[in-house]
PDB file of C-alpha atoms in Angstrom:
ATOM      1  CA  UNK I  12     -12.840  19.533  49.125  1.00 48.00           C
ATOM      2  CA  UNK I  13     -10.274  20.253  46.467  1.00 47.00           C
ATOM      3  CA  UNK I  14     -11.782  23.706  45.604  1.00 47.00           C
ATOM      4  CA  UNK I  15      -9.245  25.284  48.061  1.00 47.00           C
ATOM      5  CA  UNK I  16      -6.571  24.226  46.210  1.00 42.00           C
ATOM      6  CA  UNK I  17      -7.853  25.596  42.923  1.00 46.00           C
ATOM      7  CA  UNK I  18      -6.817  22.051  42.186  1.00 43.00           C
ATOM      8  CA  UNK I  19      -9.237  19.801  40.015  1.00 42.00           C
ATOM      9  CA  UNK I  20     -10.310  16.122  41.499  1.00 43.00           C
ATOM     10  CA  UNK I  21      -7.320  13.269  40.633  1.00 42.00           C
ATOM     11  CA  UNK I  22     -10.178  11.256  39.333  1.00 43.00           C
ATOM     12  CA  UNK I  23     -11.646  13.406  37.294  1.00 39.00           C
ATOM     13  CA  UNK I  24      -8.965  14.400  35.537  1.00 33.00           C
ATOM     14  CA  UNK I  25      -8.302  11.179  34.595  1.00 33.00           C
ATOM     15  CA  UNK I  26     -11.583  10.469  33.558  1.00 33.00           C
ATOM     16  CA  UNK I  27     -11.531  13.329  31.567  1.00 31.00           C
ATOM     17  CA  UNK I  28      -8.685  13.275  29.587  1.00 31.00           C
ATOM     18  CA  UNK I  29      -9.339   9.831  28.121  1.00 33.00           C
ATOM     19  CA  UNK I  30     -12.545  10.408  26.699  1.00 34.00           C
ATOM     20  CA  UNK I  31     -11.143  14.115  25.315  1.00 36.00           C
ATOM     21  CA  UNK I  32      -8.379  11.795  23.298  1.00 36.00           C
ATOM     22  CA  UNK I  33      -9.124  11.848  19.787  1.00 38.00           C
ATOM     23  CA  UNK I  34      -9.652   7.827  18.695  1.00 41.00           C
ATOM     24  CA  UNK I  35      -8.027   8.607  15.407  1.00 42.00           C
ATOM     25  CA  UNK I  36      -4.532   9.669  17.374  1.00 44.00           C
ATOM     26  CA  UNK I  37      -2.124   7.155  17.524  1.00 47.00           C
ATOM     27  CA  UNK I  38      -4.408   4.934  15.223  1.00 47.00           C
ATOM     28  CA  UNK I  39      -1.822   2.575  13.298  1.00 55.00           C
ATOM     29  CA  UNK I  40      -4.026  -0.710  12.450  1.00 59.00           C
ATOM     30  CA  UNK I  41      -6.934  -0.409  10.418  1.00 63.00           C
ATOM     31  CA  UNK I  42      -6.028   2.899   9.104  1.00 73.00           C
ATOM     32  CA  UNK I  43      -7.421   3.208   5.753  1.00 79.00           C
ATOM     33  CA  UNK I  44      -5.147   3.326   2.638  1.00 79.00           C
ATOM     34  CA  UNK I  45      -5.785   4.950  -0.448  1.00 80.00           C
ATOM     35  CA  UNK I  46      -4.786   2.433  -3.416  1.00 82.00           C
ATOM     36  CA  UNK I  47      -3.865   4.449  -6.765  1.00 89.00           C
ATOM     37  CA  UNK I  48      -3.968   3.766 -10.170  1.00 94.00           C
ATOM     38  CA  UNK I  49      -3.763   5.290 -13.761  1.00 95.00           C
ATOM     39  CA  UNK I  50      -6.754   7.214 -14.672  1.00 94.00           C
ATOM     40  CA  UNK I  51      -7.340   7.030 -18.660  1.00 95.00           C
ATOM     41  CA  UNK I  52      -8.654  10.985 -18.322  1.00 95.00           C
ATOM     42  CA  UNK I  53      -4.813  11.730 -18.057  1.00 95.00           C
ATOM     43  CA  UNK I  54      -4.098  10.652 -21.921  1.00 94.00           C
ATOM     44  CA  UNK I  55      -6.549  13.665 -23.167  1.00 95.00           C
ATOM     45  CA  UNK I  56      -4.398  16.700 -23.962  1.00 94.00           C
ATOM     46  CA  UNK I  57      -0.901  14.594 -23.460  1.00 95.00           C
ATOM     47  CA  UNK I  58      -0.321  12.998 -26.849  1.00 93.00           C
ATOM     48  CA  UNK I  59       3.443  12.460 -25.152  1.00 94.00           C
ATOM     49  CA  UNK I  60       1.825  10.527 -22.590  1.00 96.00           C
ATOM     50  CA  UNK I  61       1.464   6.391 -22.497  1.00 96.00           C
ATOM     51  CA  UNK I  62       0.779   4.202 -19.826  1.00 95.00           C
ATOM     52  CA  UNK I  63       2.283   0.266 -19.599  1.00 95.00           C
ATOM     53  CA  UNK I  64      -0.478  -1.702 -18.047  1.00 94.00           C
ATOM     54  CA  UNK I  65       1.907  -4.539 -17.893  1.00 95.00           C
ATOM     55  CA  UNK I  66       4.492  -2.656 -16.019  1.00 95.00           C
ATOM     56  CA  UNK I  67       1.858  -0.804 -14.147  1.00 95.00           C
ATOM     57  CA  UNK I  68       4.073   2.527 -15.046  1.00 96.00           C
ATOM     58  CA  UNK I  69       3.507   5.529 -16.904  1.00 97.00           C
ATOM     59  CA  UNK I  70       6.074   6.746 -19.112  1.00 96.00           C
ATOM     60  CA  UNK I  71       6.986   9.751 -21.274  1.00 95.00           C
ATOM     61  CA  UNK I  72       7.107   9.026 -24.898  1.00 93.00           C
ATOM     62  CA  UNK I  73       9.424  12.591 -25.500  1.00 92.00           C
ATOM     63  CA  UNK I  74      11.341  11.882 -23.070  1.00 93.00           C
ATOM     64  CA  UNK I  75      12.689   8.451 -24.069  1.00 92.00           C
ATOM     65  CA  UNK I  76      13.022   9.568 -27.349  1.00 90.00           C
ATOM     66  CA  UNK I  77      15.279  11.667 -26.879  1.00 86.00           C
ATOM     67  CA  UNK I  78      16.931   9.871 -24.166  1.00 86.00           C
ATOM     68  CA  UNK I  79      17.286   7.364 -27.075  1.00 79.00           C
ATOM     69  CA  UNK I  80      19.082   9.611 -29.022  1.00 73.00           C
ATOM     70  CA  UNK I  81      21.608  10.631 -26.491  1.00 71.00           C
ATOM     71  CA  UNK I  82      20.111  13.845 -24.835  1.00 71.00           C
ATOM     72  CA  UNK I  83      17.772  14.412 -21.549  1.00 72.00           C
ATOM     73  CA  UNK I  84      18.162  12.352 -18.478  1.00 77.00           C
ATOM     74  CA  UNK I  85      16.504   9.115 -17.416  1.00 81.00           C
ATOM     75  CA  UNK I  86      13.936  11.206 -15.252  1.00 87.00           C
ATOM     76  CA  UNK I  87      11.040   8.631 -13.518  1.00 92.00           C
ATOM     77  CA  UNK I  88       8.897   9.123 -16.872  1.00 94.00           C
ATOM     78  CA  UNK I  89      11.534   7.876 -19.315  1.00 94.00           C
ATOM     79  CA  UNK I  90      12.022   4.628 -16.594  1.00 93.00           C
ATOM     80  CA  UNK I  91       8.396   4.676 -15.948  1.00 95.00           C
ATOM     81  CA  UNK I  92       6.217   6.038 -12.949  1.00 95.00           C
ATOM     82  CA  UNK I  93       4.557   4.272 -10.721  1.00 95.00           C
ATOM     83  CA  UNK I  94       3.258   7.068  -8.357  1.00 95.00           C
ATOM     84  CA  UNK I  95       0.145   7.288  -9.881  1.00 95.00           C
ATOM     85  CA  UNK I  96      -1.360  10.949  -8.382  1.00 95.00           C
ATOM     86  CA  UNK I  97      -2.116  14.116 -11.297  1.00 95.00           C
ATOM     87  CA  UNK I  98       0.439  16.088  -9.755  1.00 96.00           C
ATOM     88  CA  UNK I  99       3.361  14.124 -10.774  1.00 96.00           C
ATOM     89  CA  UNK I 100       2.167  14.230 -14.210  1.00 96.00           C
ATOM     90  CA  UNK I 101       1.324  17.992 -14.044  1.00 96.00           C
ATOM     91  CA  UNK I 102       5.142  18.181 -12.555  1.00 95.00           C
ATOM     92  CA  UNK I 103       6.604  16.295 -15.604  1.00 95.00           C
ATOM     93  CA  UNK I 104       4.866  18.007 -18.176  1.00 94.00           C
ATOM     94  CA  UNK I 105       6.522  21.431 -16.726  1.00 94.00           C
ATOM     95  CA  UNK I 106       9.599  20.269 -16.343  1.00 93.00           C
ATOM     96  CA  UNK I 107      12.498  21.866 -17.894  1.00 91.00           C
ATOM     97  CA  UNK I 108      13.464  18.102 -19.793  1.00 90.00           C
ATOM     98  CA  UNK I 109      10.065  17.140 -20.528  1.00 92.00           C
ATOM     99  CA  UNK I 110       9.614  20.744 -22.512  1.00 92.00           C
ATOM    100  CA  UNK I 111      12.868  20.740 -24.192  1.00 90.00           C
ATOM    101  CA  UNK I 112      12.315  16.870 -24.979  1.00 91.00           C
ATOM    102  CA  UNK I 113       8.928  17.868 -26.752  1.00 91.00           C
ATOM    103  CA  UNK I 114      10.326  21.349 -28.469  1.00 91.00           C
ATOM    104  CA  UNK I 115      13.654  18.965 -30.010  1.00 87.00           C
ATOM    105  CA  UNK I 116      11.048  16.230 -30.740  1.00 85.00           C
ATOM    106  CA  UNK I 117       9.049  19.213 -32.622  1.00 85.00           C
ATOM    107  CA  UNK I 118      11.870  19.922 -34.284  1.00 76.00           C
ATOM    108  CA  UNK I 119      12.899  17.121 -35.732  1.00 77.00           C
ATOM    109  CA  UNK I 120       8.993  15.991 -36.671  1.00 74.00           C
ATOM    110  CA  UNK I 121       8.866  19.601 -38.871  1.00 71.00           C
ATOM    111  CA  UNK I 122      12.001  18.638 -40.405  1.00 61.00           C
ATOM    112  CA  UNK I 123      11.254  15.694 -41.594  1.00 60.00           C
ATOM    113  CA  UNK I 124       7.851  16.849 -42.845  1.00 58.00           C
ATOM    114  CA  UNK I 125       9.399  19.574 -44.921  1.00 48.00           C
ATOM    115  CA  UNK I 126      11.852  16.475 -46.200  1.00 52.00           C
ATOM    116  CA  UNK I 127       9.100  14.765 -47.211  1.00 54.00           C
ATOM    117  CA  UNK I 128       7.818  17.290 -49.145  1.00 54.00           C
ATOM    118  CA  UNK I 129      10.350  18.731 -50.550  1.00 54.00           C
ATOM    119  CA  UNK I 130      11.168  14.604 -52.291  1.00 54.00           C
ATOM    120  CA  UNK I 131       7.073  15.194 -53.825  1.00 53.00           C
TER     121      UNK I 131
END
């Protein structure tokens, strides 16, 4: 009967659209939330990375020392970072602040080793 108008039956349209909707669409309750945690494997090859279990945060040994001696900025890895994603660790280790702090601390450590060898 609806063929002459080239319109589908309204009852069929309503029924079909209900079945075509994704069950995921608009779902707010019952959605799984991933609980992230620190991974010990992130410490491998990163002597600068520390994990404080009590506070449940990651910190950067180099950047904390750099700030302690009056330079650098108070970034997340100085205050304590709880963003437990490898991307956060990689972003920090490639940041200008971290590279600068690591370089300066490396120079300071070499200077201390040189001074100690002169005392011998």
